[in-house]
């Protein structure tokens, strides 16, 4: 029986995946590194520092900076990102998400958030949806990045629900892998090719209803 749905934030609840892309792209250009959307797929769900490491490696600059310099580069990206999210409003919720949160509440399905983003609390506040979440995992306290299952397992534990009764919703390859490693049912949102490992795939959040989730889960 479905007892909980655990959501990723960026790219599932709102399109901050695009803001992360814009902010990283700007930093990369300043460093003389060009990257495209295909490469960006590998950054989704990945922590800030790990994302920076991957961009530097792409540009052949893996050993060019000291740790302190890398911290400064990551901060720079984050400052740009924070400017982008400061203007967010409830209108930035992706299609169908608010209805889905309401439906899940009505059906007594618990709702969790498993975002790798240290800005998750700010984004949830800007979107004014904090009241729907039974738990929000603090990304700063998670030691292992997605695809490690830690963040999803932490959410399930905080909800006191067995992972086998949880559905995880993700837009990232690393996130889908994390859900499956947690022994949960993985729903991927987005590109079918990028998310082919998922147990069920929808192209957009507009397709995500309680009925669709329950039917996929019991199939
Ligand atoms: P921050 P999610 C992830 O959030 C993003 O997908 C990823 O692009 C970002 O680097 C990561 O959060 C860390 O975010 O720099 O704000 O701490 O998809 O797990 O909700
Ligand atoms: Mg995401």
PDB file of N, CA and C and ligand atoms in Angstrom, residues 8-12 44-45 146 170-172, ligand 2:
ATOM      1  N   UNK A   8      11.620  15.111  -5.057  1.00  0.00           N
ATOM      2  CA  UNK A   8      12.786  15.929  -5.321  1.00  0.00           C
ATOM      3  C   UNK A   8      12.230  17.346  -5.524  1.00  0.00           C
ATOM      4  N   UNK A   9      13.063  18.353  -5.397  1.00  0.00           N
ATOM      5  CA  UNK A   9      12.559  19.728  -5.553  1.00  0.00           C
ATOM      6  C   UNK A   9      12.874  20.304  -6.938  1.00  0.00           C
ATOM      7  N   UNK A  10      14.169  20.515  -7.171  1.00  0.00           N
ATOM      8  CA  UNK A  10      14.585  21.180  -8.405  1.00  0.00           C
ATOM      9  C   UNK A  10      14.253  20.329  -9.623  1.00  0.00           C
ATOM     10  N   UNK A  11      13.372  20.830 -10.476  1.00  0.00           N
ATOM     11  CA  UNK A  11      13.021  20.092 -11.686  1.00  0.00           C
ATOM     12  C   UNK A  11      11.782  19.231 -11.542  1.00  0.00           C
ATOM     13  N   UNK A  12      11.246  19.133 -10.305  1.00  0.00           N
ATOM     14  CA  UNK A  12      10.040  18.331 -10.096  1.00  0.00           C
ATOM     15  C   UNK A  12       8.897  19.215  -9.586  1.00  0.00           C
ATOM     16  N   UNK A  44      22.372  17.311 -12.548  1.00  0.00           N
ATOM     17  CA  UNK A  44      21.094  17.347 -11.837  1.00  0.00           C
ATOM     18  C   UNK A  44      21.112  16.431 -10.617  1.00  0.00           C
ATOM     19  N   UNK A  45      20.676  16.960  -9.484  1.00  0.00           N
ATOM     20  CA  UNK A  45      20.613  16.166  -8.260  1.00  0.00           C
ATOM     21  C   UNK A  45      21.951  16.036  -7.550  1.00  0.00           C
ATOM     22  N   UNK A 146      23.208  11.944  -3.884  1.00  0.00           N
ATOM     23  CA  UNK A 146      22.566  11.067  -4.851  1.00  0.00           C
ATOM     24  C   UNK A 146      23.644  10.700  -5.869  1.00  0.00           C
ATOM     25  N   UNK A 170      11.501  12.046  -9.249  1.00  0.00           N
ATOM     26  CA  UNK A 170      12.784  12.651  -9.604  1.00  0.00           C
ATOM     27  C   UNK A 170      12.872  13.077 -11.060  1.00  0.00           C
ATOM     28  N   UNK A 171      13.683  14.105 -11.324  1.00  0.00           N
ATOM     29  CA  UNK A 171      13.950  14.513 -12.709  1.00  0.00           C
ATOM     30  C   UNK A 171      15.381  14.170 -13.133  1.00  0.00           C
ATOM     31  N   UNK A 172      16.170  13.623 -12.192  1.00  0.00           N
ATOM     32  CA  UNK A 172      17.594  13.408 -12.468  1.00  0.00           C
ATOM     33  C   UNK A 172      17.954  11.927 -12.507  1.00  0.00           C
TER      34      UNK A 172
HETATM   35 MG1  LIG B   2      16.057  17.514  -9.317  1.00  0.00          MG
END
